[in-house]
Coordinates of N, CA and C in Angstrom, one line a residue:
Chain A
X1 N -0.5 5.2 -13.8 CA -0.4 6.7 -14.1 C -1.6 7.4 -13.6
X2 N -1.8 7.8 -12.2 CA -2.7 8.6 -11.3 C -3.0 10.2 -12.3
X3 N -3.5 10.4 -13.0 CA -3.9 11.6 -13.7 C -4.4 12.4 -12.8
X4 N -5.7 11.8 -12.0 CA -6.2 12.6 -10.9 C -5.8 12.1 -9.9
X5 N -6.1 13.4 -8.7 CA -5.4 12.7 -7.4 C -6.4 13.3 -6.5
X6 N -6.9 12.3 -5.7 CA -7.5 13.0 -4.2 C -6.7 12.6 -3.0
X7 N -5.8 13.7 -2.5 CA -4.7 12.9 -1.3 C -5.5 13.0 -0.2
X8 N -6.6 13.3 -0.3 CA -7.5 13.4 1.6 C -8.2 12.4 1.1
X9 N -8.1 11.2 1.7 CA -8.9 9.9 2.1 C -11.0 10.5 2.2
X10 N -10.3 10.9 3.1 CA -11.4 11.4 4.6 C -11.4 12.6 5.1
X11 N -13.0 13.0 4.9 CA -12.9 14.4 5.6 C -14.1 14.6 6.8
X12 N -13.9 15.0 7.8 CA -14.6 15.1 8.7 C -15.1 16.4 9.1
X13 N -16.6 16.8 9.2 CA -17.2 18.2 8.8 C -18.2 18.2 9.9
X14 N -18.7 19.5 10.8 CA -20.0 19.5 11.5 C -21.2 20.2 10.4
X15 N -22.2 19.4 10.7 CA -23.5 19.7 10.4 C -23.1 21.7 10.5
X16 N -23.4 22.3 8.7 CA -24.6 23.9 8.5 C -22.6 24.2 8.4
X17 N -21.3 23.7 8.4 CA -20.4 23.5 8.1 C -19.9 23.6 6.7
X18 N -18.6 24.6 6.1 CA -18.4 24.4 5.0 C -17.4 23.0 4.7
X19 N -17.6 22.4 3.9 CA -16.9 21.1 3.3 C -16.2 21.4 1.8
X20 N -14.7 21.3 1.9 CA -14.0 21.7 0.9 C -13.4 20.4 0.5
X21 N -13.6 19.4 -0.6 CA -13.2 18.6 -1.2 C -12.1 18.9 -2.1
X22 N -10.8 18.3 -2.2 CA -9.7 18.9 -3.3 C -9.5 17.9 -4.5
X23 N -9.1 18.3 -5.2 CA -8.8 17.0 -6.3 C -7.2 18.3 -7.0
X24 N -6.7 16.9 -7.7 CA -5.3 17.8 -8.2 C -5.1 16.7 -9.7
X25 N -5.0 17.7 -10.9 CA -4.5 16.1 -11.6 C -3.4 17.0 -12.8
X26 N -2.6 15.8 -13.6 CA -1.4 15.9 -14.0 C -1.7 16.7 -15.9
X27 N -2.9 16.4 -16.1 CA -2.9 16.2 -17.7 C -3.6 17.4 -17.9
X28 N -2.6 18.3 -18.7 CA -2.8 19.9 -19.3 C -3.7 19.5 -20.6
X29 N -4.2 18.6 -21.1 CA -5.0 18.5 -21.7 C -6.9 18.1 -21.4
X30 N -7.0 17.9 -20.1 CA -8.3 17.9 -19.6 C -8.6 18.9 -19.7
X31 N -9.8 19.1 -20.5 CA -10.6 20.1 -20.6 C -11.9 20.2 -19.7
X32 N -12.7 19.3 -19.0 CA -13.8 19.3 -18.5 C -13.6 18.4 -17.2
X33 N -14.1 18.8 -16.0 CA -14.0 18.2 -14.5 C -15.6 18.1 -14.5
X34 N -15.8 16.8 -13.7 CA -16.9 16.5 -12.9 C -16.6 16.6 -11.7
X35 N -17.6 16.2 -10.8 CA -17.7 15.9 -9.3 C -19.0 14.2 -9.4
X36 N -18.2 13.4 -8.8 CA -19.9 12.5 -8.7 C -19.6 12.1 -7.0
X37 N -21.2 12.0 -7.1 CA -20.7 11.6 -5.6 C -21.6 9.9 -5.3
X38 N -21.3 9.2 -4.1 CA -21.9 7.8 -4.3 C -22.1 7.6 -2.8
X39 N -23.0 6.5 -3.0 CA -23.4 5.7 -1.3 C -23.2 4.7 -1.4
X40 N -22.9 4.0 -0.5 CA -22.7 2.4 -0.3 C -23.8 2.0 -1.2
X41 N -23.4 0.8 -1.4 CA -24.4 0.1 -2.5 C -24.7 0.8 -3.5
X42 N -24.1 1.6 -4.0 CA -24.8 2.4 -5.0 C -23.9 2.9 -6.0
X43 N -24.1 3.2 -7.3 CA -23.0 3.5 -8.7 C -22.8 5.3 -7.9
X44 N -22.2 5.6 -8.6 CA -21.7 6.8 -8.7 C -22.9 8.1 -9.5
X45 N -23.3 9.0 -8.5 CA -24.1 9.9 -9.5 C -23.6 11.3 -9.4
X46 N -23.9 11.5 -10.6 CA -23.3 12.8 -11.1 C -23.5 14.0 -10.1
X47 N -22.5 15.1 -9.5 CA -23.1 15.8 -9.2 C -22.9 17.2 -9.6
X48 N -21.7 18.2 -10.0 CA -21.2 19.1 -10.8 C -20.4 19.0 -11.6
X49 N -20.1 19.7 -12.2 CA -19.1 19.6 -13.5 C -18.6 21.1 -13.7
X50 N -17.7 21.4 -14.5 CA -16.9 22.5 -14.4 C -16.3 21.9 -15.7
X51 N -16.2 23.5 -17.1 CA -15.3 23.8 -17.9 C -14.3 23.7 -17.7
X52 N -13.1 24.0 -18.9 CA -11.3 24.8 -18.5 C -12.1 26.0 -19.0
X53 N -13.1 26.6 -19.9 CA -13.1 27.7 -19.7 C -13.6 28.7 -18.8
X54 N -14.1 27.9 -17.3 CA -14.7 28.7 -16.5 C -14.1 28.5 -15.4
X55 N -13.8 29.3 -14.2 CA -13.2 29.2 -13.4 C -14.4 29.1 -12.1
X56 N -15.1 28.8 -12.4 CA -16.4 28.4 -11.0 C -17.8 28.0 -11.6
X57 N -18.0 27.0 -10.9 CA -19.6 26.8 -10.8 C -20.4 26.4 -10.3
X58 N -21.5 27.0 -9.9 CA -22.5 26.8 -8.8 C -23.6 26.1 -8.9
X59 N -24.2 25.4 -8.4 CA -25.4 25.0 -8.6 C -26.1 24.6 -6.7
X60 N -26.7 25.7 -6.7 CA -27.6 25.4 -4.9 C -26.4 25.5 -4.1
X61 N -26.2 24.5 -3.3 CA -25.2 24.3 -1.9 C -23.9 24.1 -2.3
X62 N -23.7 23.4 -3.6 CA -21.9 23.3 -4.4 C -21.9 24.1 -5.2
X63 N -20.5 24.3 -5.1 CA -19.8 25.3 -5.8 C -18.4 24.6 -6.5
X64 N -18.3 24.7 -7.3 CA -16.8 23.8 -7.9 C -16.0 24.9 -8.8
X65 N -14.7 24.8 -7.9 CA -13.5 25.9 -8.4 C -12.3 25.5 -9.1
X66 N -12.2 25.7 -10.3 CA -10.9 25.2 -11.3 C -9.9 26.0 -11.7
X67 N -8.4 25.6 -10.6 CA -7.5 26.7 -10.9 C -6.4 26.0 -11.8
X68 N -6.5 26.3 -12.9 CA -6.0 25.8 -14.5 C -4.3 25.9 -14.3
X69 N -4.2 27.3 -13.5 CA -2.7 26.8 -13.5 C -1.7 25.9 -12.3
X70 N -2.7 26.2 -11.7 CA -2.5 25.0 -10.4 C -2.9 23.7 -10.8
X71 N -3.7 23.3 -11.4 CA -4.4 21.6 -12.0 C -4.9 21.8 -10.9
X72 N -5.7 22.0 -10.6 CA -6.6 21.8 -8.9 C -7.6 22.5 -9.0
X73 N -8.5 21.8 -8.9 CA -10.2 22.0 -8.5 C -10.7 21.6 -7.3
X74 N -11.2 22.4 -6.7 CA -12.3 21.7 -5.2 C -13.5 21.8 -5.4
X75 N -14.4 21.3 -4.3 CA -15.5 21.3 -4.6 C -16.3 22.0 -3.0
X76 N -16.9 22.7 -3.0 CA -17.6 23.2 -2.0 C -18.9 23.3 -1.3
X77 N -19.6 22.6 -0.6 CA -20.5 22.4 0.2 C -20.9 23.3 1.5
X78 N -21.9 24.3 1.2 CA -22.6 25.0 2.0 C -23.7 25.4 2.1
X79 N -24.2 25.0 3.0 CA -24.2 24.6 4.5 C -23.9 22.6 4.2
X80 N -22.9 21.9 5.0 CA -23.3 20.7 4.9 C -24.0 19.7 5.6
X81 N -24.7 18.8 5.0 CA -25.7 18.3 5.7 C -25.5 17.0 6.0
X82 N -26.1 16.2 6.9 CA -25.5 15.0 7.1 C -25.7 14.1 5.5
X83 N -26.9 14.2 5.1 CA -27.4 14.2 3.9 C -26.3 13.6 2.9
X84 N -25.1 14.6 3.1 CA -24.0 14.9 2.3 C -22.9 14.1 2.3
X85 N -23.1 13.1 3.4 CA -22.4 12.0 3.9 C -22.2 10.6 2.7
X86 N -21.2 10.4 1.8 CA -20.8 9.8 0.7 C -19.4 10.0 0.6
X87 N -19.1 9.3 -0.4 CA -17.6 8.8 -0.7 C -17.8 10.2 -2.3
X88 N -16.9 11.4 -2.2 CA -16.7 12.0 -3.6 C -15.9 11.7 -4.2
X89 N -16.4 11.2 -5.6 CA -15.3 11.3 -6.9 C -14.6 12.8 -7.8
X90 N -13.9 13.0 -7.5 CA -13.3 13.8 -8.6 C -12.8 13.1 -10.0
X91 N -13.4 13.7 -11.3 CA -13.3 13.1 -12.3 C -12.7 13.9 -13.7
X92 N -12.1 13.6 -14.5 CA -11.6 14.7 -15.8 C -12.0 14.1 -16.8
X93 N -12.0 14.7 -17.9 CA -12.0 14.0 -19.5 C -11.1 15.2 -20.2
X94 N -10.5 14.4 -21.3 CA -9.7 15.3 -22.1 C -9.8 15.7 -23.5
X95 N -9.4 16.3 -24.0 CA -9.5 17.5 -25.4 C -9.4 15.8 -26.6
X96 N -8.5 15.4 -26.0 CA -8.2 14.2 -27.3 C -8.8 12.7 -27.0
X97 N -9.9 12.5 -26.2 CA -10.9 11.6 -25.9 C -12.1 11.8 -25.0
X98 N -13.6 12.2 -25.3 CA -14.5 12.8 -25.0 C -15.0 12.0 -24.0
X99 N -15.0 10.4 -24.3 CA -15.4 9.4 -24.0 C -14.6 8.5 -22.4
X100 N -13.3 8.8 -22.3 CA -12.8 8.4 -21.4 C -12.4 9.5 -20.4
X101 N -13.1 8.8 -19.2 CA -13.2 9.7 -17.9 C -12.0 9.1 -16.7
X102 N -10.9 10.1 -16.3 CA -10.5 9.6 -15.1 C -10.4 9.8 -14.1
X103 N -11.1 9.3 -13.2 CA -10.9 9.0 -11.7 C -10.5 9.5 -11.1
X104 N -10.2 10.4 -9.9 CA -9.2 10.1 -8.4 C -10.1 8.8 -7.8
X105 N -9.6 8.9 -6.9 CA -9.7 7.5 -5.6 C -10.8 7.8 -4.8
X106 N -11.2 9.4 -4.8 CA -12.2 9.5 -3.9 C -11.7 10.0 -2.3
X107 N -12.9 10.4 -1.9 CA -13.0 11.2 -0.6 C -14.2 10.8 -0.2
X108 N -14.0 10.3 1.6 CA -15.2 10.5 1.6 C -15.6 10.7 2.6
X109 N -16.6 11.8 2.9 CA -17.2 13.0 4.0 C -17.9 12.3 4.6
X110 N -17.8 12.9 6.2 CA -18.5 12.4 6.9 C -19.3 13.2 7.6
X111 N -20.6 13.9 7.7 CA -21.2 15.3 8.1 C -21.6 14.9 8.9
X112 N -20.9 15.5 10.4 CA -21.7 15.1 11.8 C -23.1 16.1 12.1
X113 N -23.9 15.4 12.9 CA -25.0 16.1 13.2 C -24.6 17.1 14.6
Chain B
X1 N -38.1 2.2 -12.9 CA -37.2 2.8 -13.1 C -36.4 2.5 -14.4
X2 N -35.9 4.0 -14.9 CA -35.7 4.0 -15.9 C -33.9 4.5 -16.1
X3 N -33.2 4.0 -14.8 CA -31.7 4.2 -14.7 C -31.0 3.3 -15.3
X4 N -29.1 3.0 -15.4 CA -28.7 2.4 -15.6 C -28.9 0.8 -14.7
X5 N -29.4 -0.3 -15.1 CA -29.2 -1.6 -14.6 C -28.8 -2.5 -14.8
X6 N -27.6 -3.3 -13.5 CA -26.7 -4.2 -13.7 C -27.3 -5.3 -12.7
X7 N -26.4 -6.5 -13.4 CA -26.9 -7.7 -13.0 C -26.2 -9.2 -13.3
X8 N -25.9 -9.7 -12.0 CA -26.6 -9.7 -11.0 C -25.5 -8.5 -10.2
X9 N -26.1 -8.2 -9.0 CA -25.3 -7.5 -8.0 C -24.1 -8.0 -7.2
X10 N -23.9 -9.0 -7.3 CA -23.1 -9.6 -6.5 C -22.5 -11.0 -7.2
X11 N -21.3 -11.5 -7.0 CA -21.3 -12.7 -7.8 C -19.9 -13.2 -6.6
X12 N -20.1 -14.4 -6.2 CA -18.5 -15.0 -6.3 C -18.3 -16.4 -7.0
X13 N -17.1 -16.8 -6.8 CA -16.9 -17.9 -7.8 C -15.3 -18.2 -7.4
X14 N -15.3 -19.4 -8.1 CA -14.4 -19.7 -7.9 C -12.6 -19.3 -8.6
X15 N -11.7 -19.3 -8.6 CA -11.0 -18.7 -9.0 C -10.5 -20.2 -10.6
X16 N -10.3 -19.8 -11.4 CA -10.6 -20.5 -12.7 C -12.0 -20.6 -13.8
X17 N -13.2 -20.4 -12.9 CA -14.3 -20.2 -13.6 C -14.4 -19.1 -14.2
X18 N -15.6 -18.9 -14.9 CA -16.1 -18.1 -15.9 C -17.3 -17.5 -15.7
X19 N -17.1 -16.0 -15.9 CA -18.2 -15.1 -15.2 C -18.9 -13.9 -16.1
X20 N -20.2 -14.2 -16.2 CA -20.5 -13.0 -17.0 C -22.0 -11.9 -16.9
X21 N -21.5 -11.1 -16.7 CA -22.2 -9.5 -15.9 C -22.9 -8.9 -17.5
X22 N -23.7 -8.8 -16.7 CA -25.0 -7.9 -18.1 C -25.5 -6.4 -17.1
X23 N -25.4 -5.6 -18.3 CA -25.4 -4.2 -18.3 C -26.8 -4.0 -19.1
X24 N -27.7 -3.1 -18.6 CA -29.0 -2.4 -19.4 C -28.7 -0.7 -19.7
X25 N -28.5 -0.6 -20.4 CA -28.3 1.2 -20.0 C -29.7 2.0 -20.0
X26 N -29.3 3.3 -19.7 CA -30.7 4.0 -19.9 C -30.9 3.9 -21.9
X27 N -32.6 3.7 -21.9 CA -33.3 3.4 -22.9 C -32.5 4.2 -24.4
X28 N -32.4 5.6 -24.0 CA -31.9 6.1 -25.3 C -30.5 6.3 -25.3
X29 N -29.6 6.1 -24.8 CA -28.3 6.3 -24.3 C -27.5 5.2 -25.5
X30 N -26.7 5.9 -26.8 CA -26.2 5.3 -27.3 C -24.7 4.8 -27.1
X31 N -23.9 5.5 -25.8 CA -23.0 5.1 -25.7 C -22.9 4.4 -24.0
X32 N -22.1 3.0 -24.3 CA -22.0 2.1 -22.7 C -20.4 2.2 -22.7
X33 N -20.6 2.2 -21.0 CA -18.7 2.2 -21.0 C -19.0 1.2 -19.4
X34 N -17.8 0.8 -19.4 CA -17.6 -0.5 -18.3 C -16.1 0.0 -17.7
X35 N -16.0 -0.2 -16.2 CA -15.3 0.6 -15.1 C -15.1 -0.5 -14.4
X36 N -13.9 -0.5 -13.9 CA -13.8 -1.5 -12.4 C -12.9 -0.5 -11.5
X37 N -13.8 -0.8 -10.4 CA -13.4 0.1 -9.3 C -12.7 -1.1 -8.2
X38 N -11.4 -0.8 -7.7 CA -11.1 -2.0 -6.5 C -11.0 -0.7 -5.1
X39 N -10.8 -2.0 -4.3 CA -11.4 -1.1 -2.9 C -10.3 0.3 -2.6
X40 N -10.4 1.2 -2.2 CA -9.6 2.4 -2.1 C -9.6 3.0 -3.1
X41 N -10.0 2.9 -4.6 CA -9.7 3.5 -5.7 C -11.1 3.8 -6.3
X42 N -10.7 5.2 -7.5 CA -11.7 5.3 -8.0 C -12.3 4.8 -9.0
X43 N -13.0 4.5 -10.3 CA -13.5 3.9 -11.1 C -12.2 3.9 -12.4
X44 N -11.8 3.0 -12.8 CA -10.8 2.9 -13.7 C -11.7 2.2 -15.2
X45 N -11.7 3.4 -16.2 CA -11.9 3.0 -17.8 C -11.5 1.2 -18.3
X46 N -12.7 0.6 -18.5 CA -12.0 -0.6 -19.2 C -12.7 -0.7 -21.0
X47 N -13.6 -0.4 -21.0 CA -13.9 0.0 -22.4 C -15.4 0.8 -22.9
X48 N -15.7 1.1 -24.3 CA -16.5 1.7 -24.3 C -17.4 1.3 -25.6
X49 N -18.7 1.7 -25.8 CA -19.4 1.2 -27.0 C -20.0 2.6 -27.5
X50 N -20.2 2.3 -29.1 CA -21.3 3.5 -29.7 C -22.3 2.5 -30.2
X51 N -23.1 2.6 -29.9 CA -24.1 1.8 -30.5 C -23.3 0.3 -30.0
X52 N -23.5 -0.6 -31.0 CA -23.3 -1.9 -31.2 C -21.3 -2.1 -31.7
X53 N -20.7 -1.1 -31.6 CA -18.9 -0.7 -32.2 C -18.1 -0.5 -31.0
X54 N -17.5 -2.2 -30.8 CA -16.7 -1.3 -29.3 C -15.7 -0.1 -29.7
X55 N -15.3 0.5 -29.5 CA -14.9 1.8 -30.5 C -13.5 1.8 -29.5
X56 N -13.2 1.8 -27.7 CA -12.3 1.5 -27.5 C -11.7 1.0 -26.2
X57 N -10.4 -0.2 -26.1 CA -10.2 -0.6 -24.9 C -8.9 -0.1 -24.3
X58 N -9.3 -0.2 -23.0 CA -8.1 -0.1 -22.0 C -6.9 -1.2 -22.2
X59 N -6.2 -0.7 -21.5 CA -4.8 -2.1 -21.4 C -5.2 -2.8 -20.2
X60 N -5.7 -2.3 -19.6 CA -6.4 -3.3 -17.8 C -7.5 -4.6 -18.6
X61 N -7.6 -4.4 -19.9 CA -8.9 -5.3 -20.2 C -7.6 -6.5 -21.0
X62 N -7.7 -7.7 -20.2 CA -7.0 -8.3 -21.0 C -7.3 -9.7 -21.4
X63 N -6.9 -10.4 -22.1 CA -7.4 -11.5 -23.1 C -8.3 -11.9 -22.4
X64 N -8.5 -12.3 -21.1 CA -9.4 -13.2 -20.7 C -10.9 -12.0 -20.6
X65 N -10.8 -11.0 -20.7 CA -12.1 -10.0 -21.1 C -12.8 -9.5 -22.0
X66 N -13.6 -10.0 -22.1 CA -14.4 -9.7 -23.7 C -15.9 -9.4 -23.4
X67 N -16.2 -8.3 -24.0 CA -17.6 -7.0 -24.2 C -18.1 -7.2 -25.2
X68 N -19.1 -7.2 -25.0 CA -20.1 -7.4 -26.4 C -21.5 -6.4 -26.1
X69 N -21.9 -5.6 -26.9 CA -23.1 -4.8 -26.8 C -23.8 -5.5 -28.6
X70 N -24.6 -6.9 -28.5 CA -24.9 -7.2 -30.5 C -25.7 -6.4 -30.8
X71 N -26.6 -5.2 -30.1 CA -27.8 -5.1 -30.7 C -27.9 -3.9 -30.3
X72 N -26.9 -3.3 -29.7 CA -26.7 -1.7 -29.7 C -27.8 -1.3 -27.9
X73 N -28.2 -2.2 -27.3 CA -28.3 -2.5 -26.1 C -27.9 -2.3 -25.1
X74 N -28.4 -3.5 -24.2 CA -27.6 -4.1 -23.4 C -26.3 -4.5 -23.8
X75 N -25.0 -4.7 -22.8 CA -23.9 -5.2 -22.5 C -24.0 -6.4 -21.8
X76 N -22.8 -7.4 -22.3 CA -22.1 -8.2 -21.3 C -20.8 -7.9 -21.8
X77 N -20.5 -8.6 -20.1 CA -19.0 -8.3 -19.7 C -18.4 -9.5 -19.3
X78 N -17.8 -11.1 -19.8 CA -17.4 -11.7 -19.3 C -16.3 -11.9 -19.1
X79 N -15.7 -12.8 -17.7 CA -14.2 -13.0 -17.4 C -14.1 -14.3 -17.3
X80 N -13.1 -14.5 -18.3 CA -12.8 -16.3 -18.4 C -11.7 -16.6 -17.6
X81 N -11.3 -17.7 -16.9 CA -10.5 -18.0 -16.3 C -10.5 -17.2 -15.0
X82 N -10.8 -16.8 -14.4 CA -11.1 -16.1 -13.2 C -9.8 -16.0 -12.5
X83 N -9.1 -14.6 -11.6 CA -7.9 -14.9 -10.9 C -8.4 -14.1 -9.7
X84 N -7.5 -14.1 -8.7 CA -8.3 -13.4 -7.1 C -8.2 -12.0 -7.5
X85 N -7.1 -11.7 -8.7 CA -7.2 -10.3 -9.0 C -8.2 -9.4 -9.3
X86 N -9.1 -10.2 -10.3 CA -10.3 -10.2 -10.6 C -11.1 -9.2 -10.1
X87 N -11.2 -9.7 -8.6 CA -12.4 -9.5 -7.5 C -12.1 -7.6 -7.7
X88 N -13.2 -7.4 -7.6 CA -13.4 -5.7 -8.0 C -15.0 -5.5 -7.8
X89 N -15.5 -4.3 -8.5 CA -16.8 -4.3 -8.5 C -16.4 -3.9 -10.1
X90 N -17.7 -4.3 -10.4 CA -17.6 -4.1 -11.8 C -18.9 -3.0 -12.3
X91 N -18.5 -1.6 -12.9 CA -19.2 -0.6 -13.0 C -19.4 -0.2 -14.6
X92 N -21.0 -0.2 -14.4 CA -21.4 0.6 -16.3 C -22.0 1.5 -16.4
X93 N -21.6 2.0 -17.2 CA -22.3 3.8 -17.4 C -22.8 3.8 -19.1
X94 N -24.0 4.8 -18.9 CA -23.9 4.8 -20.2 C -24.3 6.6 -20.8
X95 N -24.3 6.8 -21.8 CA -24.4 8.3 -22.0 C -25.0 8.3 -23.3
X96 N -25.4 9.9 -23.3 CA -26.2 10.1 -24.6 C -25.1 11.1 -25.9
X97 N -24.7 10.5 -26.5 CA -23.5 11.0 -27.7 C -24.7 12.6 -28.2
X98 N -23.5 13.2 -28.3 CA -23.8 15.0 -28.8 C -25.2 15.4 -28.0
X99 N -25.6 14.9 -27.2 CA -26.6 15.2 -26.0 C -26.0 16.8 -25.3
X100 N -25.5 17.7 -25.8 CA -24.9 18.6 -25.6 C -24.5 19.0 -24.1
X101 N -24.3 17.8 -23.6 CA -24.1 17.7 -21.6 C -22.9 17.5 -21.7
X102 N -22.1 17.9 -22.5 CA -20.7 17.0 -22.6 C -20.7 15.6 -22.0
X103 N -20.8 14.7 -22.6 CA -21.4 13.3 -22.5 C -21.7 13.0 -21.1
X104 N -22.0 13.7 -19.7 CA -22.7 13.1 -18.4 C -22.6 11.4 -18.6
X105 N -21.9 11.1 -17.6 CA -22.4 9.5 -17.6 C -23.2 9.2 -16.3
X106 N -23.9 8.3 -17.1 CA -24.6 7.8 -15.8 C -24.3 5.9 -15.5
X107 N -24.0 6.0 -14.3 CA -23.7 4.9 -13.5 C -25.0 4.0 -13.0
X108 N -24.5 2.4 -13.5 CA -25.5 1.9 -13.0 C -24.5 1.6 -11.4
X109 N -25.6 0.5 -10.2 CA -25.2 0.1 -8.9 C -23.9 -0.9 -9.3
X110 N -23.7 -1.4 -10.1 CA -22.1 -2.2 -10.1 C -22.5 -3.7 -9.8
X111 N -21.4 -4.3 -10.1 CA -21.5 -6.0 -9.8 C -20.6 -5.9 -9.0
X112 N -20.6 -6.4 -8.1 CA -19.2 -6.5 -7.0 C -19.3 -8.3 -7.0
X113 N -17.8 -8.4 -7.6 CA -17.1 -9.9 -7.7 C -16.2 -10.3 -7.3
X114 N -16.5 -11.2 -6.2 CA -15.8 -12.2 -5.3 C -14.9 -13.1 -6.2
X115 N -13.2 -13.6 -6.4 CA -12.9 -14.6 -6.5 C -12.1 -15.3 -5.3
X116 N -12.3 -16.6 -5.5 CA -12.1 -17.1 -4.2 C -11.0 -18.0 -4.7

């Protein structure tokens, strides 16, 4: 049971380029989205997060947009930098377990120079 | 460094053996949770600790998987009887309860396990 879903594998962006990551998921009870993002060899680190009661938020170069009645959040990268080059997770938690987080499959950008 | 650490990083073995992965969380971080991620996919919930109380499991966690946090710690995570299914990386996070971040997890680097 896929709750979250990232259907773009792979996304391919030029360097100072906006990068639009999508995530879509099923459960009207997630109340709170993350974003983590990761490198080879490496765990997953946190990178934004997003209410249900806010419909955007920003922090520096991302921006993350939650449209509640679509189930769909993206995540937005501007300017992107090769830097930026990782596999993203899109992630949910819900109203009736604070503690269990799920998944999509991931995306993962490739920022050409 | 004062991040999530797992150990060892890498493991294979044979398929039948017995395998077991230790988790350090960050120092104040009362809650540990353990993830297996397989290739293509994102990190999948296998269980979770408050202190020293596994408090709850997944259905992917099954008889042959057993979590232990005795001392409100460190974790292990061992797999008995090993199957090629197995083979995953094996991912721990741990978080700080009413830390008012809406519990942020943090990820340690993972165990990625070979069964052969």
């Amino acid at each position: 049971d896929q709750q979250v879903k990232q259907n773009s594998p792979s996304l391919s962006v030029q360097e100072g380029r906006i990068s639009i990551l999508n995530c879509d998921y099923t459960n009207s009870m997630f109340d709170y989205f993350l974003w983590y993002k990761k490198y080879p060899a490496e765990g997953p680190t946190f990178l934004i997060s997003i209410s249900s009661i806010k419909d955007k938020n920003e922090d520096g170069r991302f921006t993350v947009f939650l449209n509640k009645s679509a189930k769909h959040l993206s995540l937005h990268i501007v300017p992107s930098q090769p830097g930026d080059s990782a596999v993203y997770f899109c992630a949910a938690r819900g109203l009736d377990n604070f503690n269990k987080f799920y998944f999509g499959s991931g995306t993962k950008l490739n920022v050409k120079p | 460094d004062t991040g999530v650490s797992q150990d060892p990083r890498h493991k294979i073995t044979k398929r039948g053996q017995n395998v077991t992965f230790r988790c350090d969380p960050i120092s104040e971080h009362n809650r540990l949770y353990w993830y297996r991620q397989t290739l293509g996919q994102g990190p999948e919930f296998l269980t979770y600790f408050q202190n020293e109380a596994q408090l709850e499991k997944s259905r992917l966690l099954s008889d042959r998987f057993s979590a232990e946090r005795p001392k409100g710690s460190f974790s292990t995570l061992e797999i008995q009887r090993t199957e090629q299914g197995d083979s995953a990386m094996y991912l721990c996070a741990s978080s700080l309860a009413g830390g008012g971040s809406y519990n942020e997890q943090f990820f340690g680097p993972g165990t990625r396990l070979t069964v052969l």
